[in-house]
């Protein structure tokens, strides 16, 4: 596993002077190319208190390790990522444990100001800023600036902020893949404010508690895994593992107008990821939780099948060029412009998602363009399982033995693969049974099978 | 003699002071030489020291062996020897000899040197004084850089490098780098003294560094709290700025965190007790910390804010709204009295505060709602028309009793009287007649080797099939069983005791296939095992060696009877005196046996001239339905065999007697409460094995086996089974091994249900998932044999003695009532209330509100009108607690004609 270091370089620390909140930017990408300190927005936030509280929530998620929290520092906090697409600002952060993703969407209604450019960048969050954000009251005006010009006023001391944090590839990959995983979710429940408060306050206090939730009428009912053992979680149930990971929703509850819950279709007793979206005045705050506290989003393997196709990389290049920091990516439109089928565009979007180049908006059920401001090549070469699979194919270890079967020769012995249900005789498959996606042997066999099909026999 | 020889010699001699002197005196070239040689020397020193330590360990073992009594609780001590200090001295030598700062930093943090010192000389040289003395001869810039680098390497309070890092910072006077773990380590070192040069810089960081709150969370109130008292003393003496500390606490609260992280700062803040002037400067901060800080801190903030002049209307409204939105009733009540005070002082504020007041109508706490309703009526005159309209519109959020006066004052829609929903009880399921016992085996091919989870009915069928089929066609049965059993289950022959039926069945099968059927030998190891098996299973060696039956006190009489049956079949088979048929094979799935069928089987045995097996007969008699069976008794009276005469006698009697059981709650020696089950043996029946089952005292040590076959052993005497099931609960009360399935199987049988059965039933209800327990209640209520009084008593005892939670019990009983068992549930609830409602002056227990609410609802459903004295007493009292309100509701219903 490769680890790199992310070096942030800000012109000055983000700070709050009076009612002016200036967020410093470091490294990013705009339609015109890479930018060191891009400037995106300057203007009023019409709902100051919820915006400030949600920003604090984002910062909390960035600092948190929900799995095995470490007492007393030693935690690297990776700065939030801001995307401006012309009429809204999306701010994202990803927990240090790699299991919780948070996004604040400041929609057009919450912003009143000037957009200078579109693109994605990191913004600095620091201790004094957190204090200042906590002091923002509901009746205070809040002026928000994202980018350099804004800072010129306040950078009297001209102190450049340099931060270096390790960027483990599992963290980075999780940050990218969570988008692809979320794109498989459906809306399961929508609660009004009072019911949302009742539900969230009624959850067990124990942070590590795991639950299933099921909509009942206009309520959401939580039940324990023990109960679900007698009757498996029915269709429409949403898994909530690690109740404590929803903690950043609580300070926002007093502003909330609705809570929406998303989840993938559930099968059997398998735990599943889930998404929790608070509707706030003019903005949305979304948390996506991994299937279990100890499991990060990377390694879930949700995307590997889409990626193992050969054309996908080429398609992704085409589709990627057509993206232009739009607020919403229209699959139909892209298909038309790229001359590809919608299915291939979707596979390409998956590829772009794992490369950190598109995000997924659950409320709008659509992708949006954003380029994670990290070393691009590094992001794209993630997915070790796929890389291993390609290596297996290249080394000629795969032998397709039938329409549905293949054998893969590995140093650990011969693996027999069934392409249809994606099963394998390796230990990894034995352990996970598809719950974390296909194994490298299945992937390799599928790649090889496609090649043999393409070549007329 | 070179410098290196000198240094090496000093390390060997263990003389630290001379070593420091020697290191300081080294010239440049000599230092290089020492540094170069030292690294390679570590291995030599470590190996030597390890060897010496091993020898010392052996020596101490020898001493302890000579006088074991003397060294029972301690181990011999040895005088300190120079080699023990090799690691610390090597660490010193490297620090003195290496020249680059980075090299020294990594040298003094070498794990091999630090961990050795930890386990041997208890940090004698870990005391950084010597190291500092040595390093202080370096140039000051070099020292400063070293201090900074060492400080940045600190990972936390238990980091071995912490002591040196802090000592170097103190020695050089360098400003410590911004590094949170360093602050945590400094804090964990013990309270700062005013003389500590680090205090000036690090004390302000106490309020900023992550992890300090957790490190100090156990600081109690004065006087035995070094940090709290230390800071207060420094403030008193003027060495620390009080304003800085107040500001630090307030900013720490604003940055957020859970109660644990903020506990220390909260205590400090209370000790400081900021003056009104100080609070005034932080007014905005106190206002902003109201929505999200832990309750204690928010309470303190409210208290301070209330002492200040009334804030701006907007600020006050926001503060009140955020307090009234919080779930804590105490904070909401504080907010309401603040609101009251503010409106009285400045009536003009009233309109601005109406949104907050209306928010209180929706609060969870009845008390808060009721205060808010009273406030609304009280300040009615001060409200403008718009505000009054808002209050009127929100009346619907109040319960009807509270809403009526508000609606009257504001003209809003009076809340509808909560109409008692009409309860239509769902029909209870008719008790299904017991299913017949599964069909018996027709051929040996069906008798697969028993899986351990096959269930007791499978065992019965196997034994029955074996006895019948081995007599009909021994060869065919052997041919059928051989493939499954040959070479399998051989491990049982190594066991002293066969405590599981599967083992006995395997033994019986081996007896059949192994006794005269040697496998084809090919000289492999299997042959040797096989020979052993034959030796152990053939009659010659068996009876004399061991019977393999456990004792009754180990496994309880019910399980033992089942094993006895297996054992007697094995022995009878070996001695070729198997009866043609087993007597005890049930005719119903519950385990019950039709008396006519029993007599039929006895006749078969008599015709074959074989006396039935004794345990089989006892089991058959125990499975008879309750009461006397005259027709079967008459028919049995014509039998001449001993077994036939016994059966005839018991069939004509009133059935087997029931022992009486008593449940008493006692305590283990450590104070843990446990139920003690006692059973009084009934009059003997004259059949030895029957009396063993009915009369054996319950033992808490059923070490083997599964309880699920037990109800099938005694299908007509549920209480006897319950006594034995409940007995081991004394040891495993918190982790019961009696499950809902066990109790359901028990309940499906026949016979009286006494306190032991009620205890088992009661135990199911406080569980997290009470659905299976409720299902058992419903099925028993359907049959009409739910022991309601006993259940109420046992639930009360459970709640009183074992700390079982009351709220889940209330929910389970309410669920059972909603499922149609409302009449039975009401009687249980009434018994529980009478036992659990607090006496005069007693504290009410948690969950009473839920219990009383459930009782009130179920009473309405059942139309019960018998007053309960405890409820009447509490309803007449003045308490406004939730349980007392529910008591009033219940009392009103019960007293209604």
Short mmCIF file of C-alpha atoms in Angstrom, two decimals, chain B residues 551-817:
data_model
loop_
_atom_site.label_atom_id
_atom_site.label_comp_id
_atom_site.label_asym_id
_atom_site.label_seq_id
_atom_site.Cartn_x
_atom_site.Cartn_y
_atom_site.Cartn_z
CA UNK B 551 -23.92 -39.29 38.16
CA UNK B 552 -27.29 -37.72 38.81
CA UNK B 553 -25.80 -34.71 40.59
CA UNK B 554 -23.76 -33.94 37.49
CA UNK B 555 -26.47 -33.87 34.91
CA UNK B 556 -29.81 -33.91 36.66
CA UNK B 557 -32.35 -36.73 36.74
CA UNK B 558 -34.12 -35.91 33.45
CA UNK B 559 -31.04 -36.14 31.32
CA UNK B 560 -29.83 -39.16 33.26
CA UNK B 561 -33.03 -41.08 32.57
CA UNK B 562 -32.48 -40.60 28.85
CA UNK B 563 -28.91 -41.86 29.12
CA UNK B 564 -30.03 -44.80 31.26
CA UNK B 565 -32.36 -45.86 28.48
CA UNK B 566 -29.52 -45.81 25.95
CA UNK B 567 -27.22 -47.68 28.31
CA UNK B 568 -29.73 -50.42 29.08
CA UNK B 569 -30.38 -50.93 25.35
CA UNK B 570 -26.63 -51.34 24.75
CA UNK B 571 -26.28 -53.83 27.57
CA UNK B 572 -29.41 -55.78 26.66
CA UNK B 573 -28.27 -55.95 23.05
CA UNK B 574 -24.88 -57.24 24.08
CA UNK B 575 -26.49 -59.82 26.33
CA UNK B 576 -29.10 -60.65 23.69
CA UNK B 577 -32.12 -59.87 25.84
CA UNK B 578 -33.62 -56.96 23.92
CA UNK B 579 -37.40 -56.74 24.09
CA UNK B 580 -39.31 -56.77 20.77
CA UNK B 581 -40.37 -53.17 21.21
CA UNK B 582 -39.61 -50.14 23.37
CA UNK B 583 -42.37 -49.09 25.73
CA UNK B 584 -41.69 -45.37 26.03
CA UNK B 585 -41.75 -44.19 22.40
CA UNK B 586 -44.25 -41.29 22.52
CA UNK B 587 -47.46 -41.17 20.55
CA UNK B 588 -47.68 -37.36 20.59
CA UNK B 589 -45.03 -34.85 19.59
CA UNK B 590 -45.10 -33.37 23.11
CA UNK B 591 -43.77 -36.68 24.39
CA UNK B 592 -47.06 -37.96 25.77
CA UNK B 593 -47.82 -41.66 25.49
CA UNK B 594 -51.25 -43.17 24.94
CA UNK B 595 -52.00 -45.63 27.85
CA UNK B 596 -53.64 -48.10 25.45
CA UNK B 597 -50.50 -48.15 23.31
CA UNK B 598 -48.37 -48.77 26.39
CA UNK B 599 -50.48 -51.76 27.37
CA UNK B 600 -50.28 -53.06 23.80
CA UNK B 601 -46.47 -52.92 23.91
CA UNK B 602 -46.40 -54.62 27.32
CA UNK B 603 -48.50 -57.43 25.84
CA UNK B 604 -46.01 -57.78 22.97
CA UNK B 605 -43.13 -58.11 25.43
CA UNK B 606 -44.97 -60.66 27.50
CA UNK B 607 -45.79 -62.67 24.39
CA UNK B 608 -42.10 -62.64 23.42
CA UNK B 609 -41.21 -63.74 26.93
CA UNK B 610 -38.87 -60.82 27.50
CA UNK B 611 -39.08 -58.53 30.49
CA UNK B 612 -39.12 -54.83 29.41
CA UNK B 613 -36.11 -52.69 30.30
CA UNK B 614 -36.50 -50.82 33.61
CA UNK B 615 -35.58 -47.27 32.49
CA UNK B 616 -37.78 -47.73 29.45
CA UNK B 617 -40.68 -48.69 31.69
CA UNK B 618 -40.06 -45.73 33.99
CA UNK B 619 -39.94 -43.36 31.04
CA UNK B 620 -43.17 -44.85 29.66
CA UNK B 621 -44.94 -44.35 33.00
CA UNK B 622 -43.65 -40.77 33.23
CA UNK B 623 -45.10 -40.05 29.80
CA UNK B 624 -48.64 -41.14 30.63
CA UNK B 625 -51.32 -38.43 30.54
CA UNK B 626 -52.44 -37.11 33.92
CA UNK B 627 -55.11 -38.84 35.98
CA UNK B 628 -56.28 -42.44 36.06
CA UNK B 629 -56.99 -44.55 32.97
CA UNK B 630 -59.45 -47.29 33.96
CA UNK B 631 -59.89 -49.08 30.59
CA UNK B 632 -56.14 -49.35 30.06
CA UNK B 633 -55.71 -50.35 33.71
CA UNK B 634 -58.24 -53.15 33.29
CA UNK B 635 -56.49 -54.44 30.21
CA UNK B 636 -53.10 -54.22 31.92
CA UNK B 637 -54.50 -56.09 34.89
CA UNK B 638 -54.56 -59.21 32.73
CA UNK B 639 -50.76 -59.08 32.29
CA UNK B 640 -48.61 -61.34 34.39
CA UNK B 641 -45.18 -59.80 33.94
CA UNK B 642 -43.71 -57.65 36.69
CA UNK B 643 -43.72 -54.62 34.42
CA UNK B 644 -47.33 -55.29 33.49
CA UNK B 645 -48.38 -55.42 37.12
CA UNK B 646 -46.57 -52.15 37.91
CA UNK B 647 -48.21 -50.47 34.93
CA UNK B 648 -51.63 -51.76 35.91
CA UNK B 649 -51.20 -50.42 39.43
CA UNK B 650 -50.17 -46.94 38.30
CA UNK B 651 -52.76 -46.77 35.51
CA UNK B 652 -55.48 -47.42 38.04
CA UNK B 653 -54.13 -44.83 40.48
CA UNK B 654 -54.75 -41.06 40.21
CA UNK B 655 -51.56 -40.62 38.23
CA UNK B 656 -48.07 -39.82 39.37
CA UNK B 657 -47.82 -37.37 42.29
CA UNK B 658 -46.56 -33.81 41.73
CA UNK B 659 -43.74 -32.52 43.90
CA UNK B 660 -44.19 -29.03 45.36
CA UNK B 661 -41.67 -26.36 44.44
CA UNK B 662 -40.63 -23.19 46.26
CA UNK B 663 -38.61 -20.29 44.86
CA UNK B 664 -36.70 -18.20 47.38
CA UNK B 665 -34.41 -15.30 46.59
CA UNK B 666 -31.07 -15.35 48.35
CA UNK B 667 -27.69 -13.88 47.72
CA UNK B 668 -24.33 -15.28 46.76
CA UNK B 669 -21.54 -14.55 49.16
CA UNK B 670 -20.58 -11.60 46.95
CA UNK B 671 -24.04 -10.12 47.23
CA UNK B 672 -25.32 -11.12 43.79
CA UNK B 673 -28.95 -12.08 44.16
CA UNK B 674 -30.09 -15.47 42.90
CA UNK B 675 -33.21 -17.52 43.05
CA UNK B 676 -33.01 -20.75 45.04
CA UNK B 677 -35.35 -23.48 43.85
CA UNK B 678 -36.39 -26.14 46.30
CA UNK B 679 -38.57 -29.09 45.54
CA UNK B 680 -40.30 -31.24 48.14
CA UNK B 681 -40.28 -34.89 47.01
CA UNK B 682 -43.74 -36.49 46.69
CA UNK B 683 -44.79 -39.83 48.16
CA UNK B 684 -42.81 -42.64 46.52
CA UNK B 685 -44.51 -44.66 43.77
CA UNK B 686 -42.49 -47.80 44.33
CA UNK B 687 -40.84 -47.61 40.91
CA UNK B 688 -37.25 -46.72 41.69
CA UNK B 689 -36.41 -44.81 38.52
CA UNK B 690 -39.71 -42.91 38.52
CA UNK B 691 -39.07 -41.80 42.06
CA UNK B 692 -35.56 -40.72 41.11
CA UNK B 693 -36.96 -38.33 38.50
CA UNK B 694 -39.81 -36.98 40.61
CA UNK B 695 -37.88 -36.76 43.83
CA UNK B 696 -34.35 -35.73 42.90
CA UNK B 697 -33.46 -32.30 44.29
CA UNK B 698 -32.68 -29.68 41.63
CA UNK B 699 -28.94 -29.27 41.27
CA UNK B 700 -27.29 -26.17 39.95
CA UNK B 701 -24.61 -28.16 38.14
CA UNK B 702 -26.01 -29.59 34.98
CA UNK B 703 -22.68 -29.68 33.28
CA UNK B 704 -23.69 -31.54 30.20
CA UNK B 705 -26.21 -31.39 27.55
CA UNK B 706 -29.06 -29.48 26.29
CA UNK B 707 -32.35 -28.86 28.06
CA UNK B 708 -34.57 -29.11 25.02
CA UNK B 709 -35.37 -32.84 25.46
CA UNK B 710 -36.52 -32.37 29.04
CA UNK B 711 -40.14 -31.36 28.41
CA UNK B 712 -40.44 -34.58 26.39
CA UNK B 713 -39.33 -36.67 29.37
CA UNK B 714 -42.14 -35.38 31.57
CA UNK B 715 -44.85 -34.03 29.26
CA UNK B 716 -47.50 -34.11 31.99
CA UNK B 717 -45.49 -32.59 34.83
CA UNK B 718 -44.34 -29.19 33.65
CA UNK B 719 -43.40 -27.87 37.06
CA UNK B 720 -40.91 -30.71 37.64
CA UNK B 721 -39.19 -29.87 34.38
CA UNK B 722 -39.29 -26.16 35.23
CA UNK B 723 -37.65 -26.81 38.60
CA UNK B 724 -34.71 -28.51 36.93
CA UNK B 725 -34.50 -25.92 34.16
CA UNK B 726 -34.54 -23.02 36.59
CA UNK B 727 -32.04 -24.52 39.03
CA UNK B 728 -28.83 -23.82 37.09
CA UNK B 729 -30.01 -20.25 36.63
CA UNK B 730 -28.58 -19.63 40.04
CA UNK B 731 -25.13 -19.71 38.54
CA UNK B 732 -25.85 -18.23 35.14
CA UNK B 733 -28.60 -15.83 35.93
CA UNK B 734 -27.37 -13.05 33.76
CA UNK B 735 -26.63 -15.34 30.85
CA UNK B 736 -29.57 -17.66 30.86
CA UNK B 737 -29.37 -20.90 29.03
CA UNK B 738 -33.11 -21.35 29.20
CA UNK B 739 -34.40 -19.84 25.98
CA UNK B 740 -37.87 -18.92 24.81
CA UNK B 741 -37.96 -22.15 22.80
CA UNK B 742 -37.36 -24.17 25.96
CA UNK B 743 -40.17 -22.39 27.75
CA UNK B 744 -42.47 -22.74 24.74
CA UNK B 745 -41.84 -26.49 24.69
CA UNK B 746 -42.47 -26.61 28.42
CA UNK B 747 -45.70 -24.67 28.08
CA UNK B 748 -46.94 -27.01 25.35
CA UNK B 749 -47.06 -29.83 27.89
CA UNK B 750 -49.54 -30.53 30.65
CA UNK B 751 -49.67 -30.31 34.41
CA UNK B 752 -49.72 -27.52 36.98
CA UNK B 753 -47.43 -24.53 36.60
CA UNK B 754 -45.98 -23.43 39.90
CA UNK B 755 -43.46 -20.82 40.91
CA UNK B 756 -40.59 -22.38 38.95
CA UNK B 757 -42.54 -22.25 35.69
CA UNK B 758 -43.62 -18.71 36.46
CA UNK B 759 -40.00 -17.74 37.10
CA UNK B 760 -38.93 -19.11 33.72
CA UNK B 761 -41.76 -17.25 31.99
CA UNK B 762 -41.00 -14.05 33.88
CA UNK B 763 -37.38 -14.28 32.90
CA UNK B 764 -38.29 -13.96 29.22
CA UNK B 765 -39.98 -10.58 29.52
CA UNK B 766 -37.24 -8.14 30.56
CA UNK B 767 -35.08 -9.31 27.66
CA UNK B 768 -34.17 -6.85 24.93
CA UNK B 769 -36.22 -8.76 22.43
CA UNK B 770 -39.34 -9.82 24.25
CA UNK B 771 -41.25 -10.96 21.14
CA UNK B 772 -40.63 -14.70 21.74
CA UNK B 773 -41.64 -14.31 25.39
CA UNK B 774 -44.84 -12.52 24.38
CA UNK B 775 -45.61 -15.32 21.93
CA UNK B 776 -45.35 -17.87 24.75
CA UNK B 777 -47.63 -15.74 26.94
CA UNK B 778 -50.20 -15.51 24.17
CA UNK B 779 -50.23 -19.22 23.46
CA UNK B 780 -50.63 -20.00 27.16
CA UNK B 781 -53.34 -17.42 27.56
CA UNK B 782 -55.04 -19.06 24.59
CA UNK B 783 -55.06 -22.36 26.44
CA UNK B 784 -56.18 -20.59 29.57
CA UNK B 785 -53.42 -21.95 31.78
CA UNK B 786 -51.19 -18.89 32.16
CA UNK B 787 -50.13 -18.77 35.84
CA UNK B 788 -51.06 -15.08 36.18
CA UNK B 789 -50.62 -14.68 39.92
CA UNK B 790 -47.33 -16.56 39.96
CA UNK B 791 -46.08 -14.59 36.98
CA UNK B 792 -46.88 -11.28 38.64
CA UNK B 793 -45.11 -12.39 41.82
CA UNK B 794 -42.03 -13.62 40.01
CA UNK B 795 -41.80 -10.49 37.86
CA UNK B 796 -41.95 -8.35 40.98
CA UNK B 797 -39.26 -10.46 42.63
CA UNK B 798 -37.11 -10.25 39.52
CA UNK B 799 -37.43 -6.48 39.39
CA UNK B 800 -36.71 -6.16 43.09
CA UNK B 801 -33.85 -8.58 43.37
CA UNK B 802 -32.10 -9.06 40.08
CA UNK B 803 -32.29 -5.50 38.80
CA UNK B 804 -34.40 -6.55 35.83
CA UNK B 805 -35.62 -3.43 34.06
CA UNK B 806 -39.27 -2.59 34.51
CA UNK B 807 -39.89 -0.69 31.29
CA UNK B 808 -39.34 -3.68 28.96
CA UNK B 809 -41.60 -5.78 31.20
CA UNK B 810 -44.31 -3.14 30.83
CA UNK B 811 -43.86 -3.11 27.05
CA UNK B 812 -44.00 -6.89 26.84
CA UNK B 813 -47.17 -7.08 28.94
CA UNK B 814 -48.76 -4.32 26.89
CA UNK B 815 -47.85 -6.20 23.71
CA UNK B 816 -49.38 -9.37 25.13
CA UNK B 817 -52.53 -7.42 26.01
#
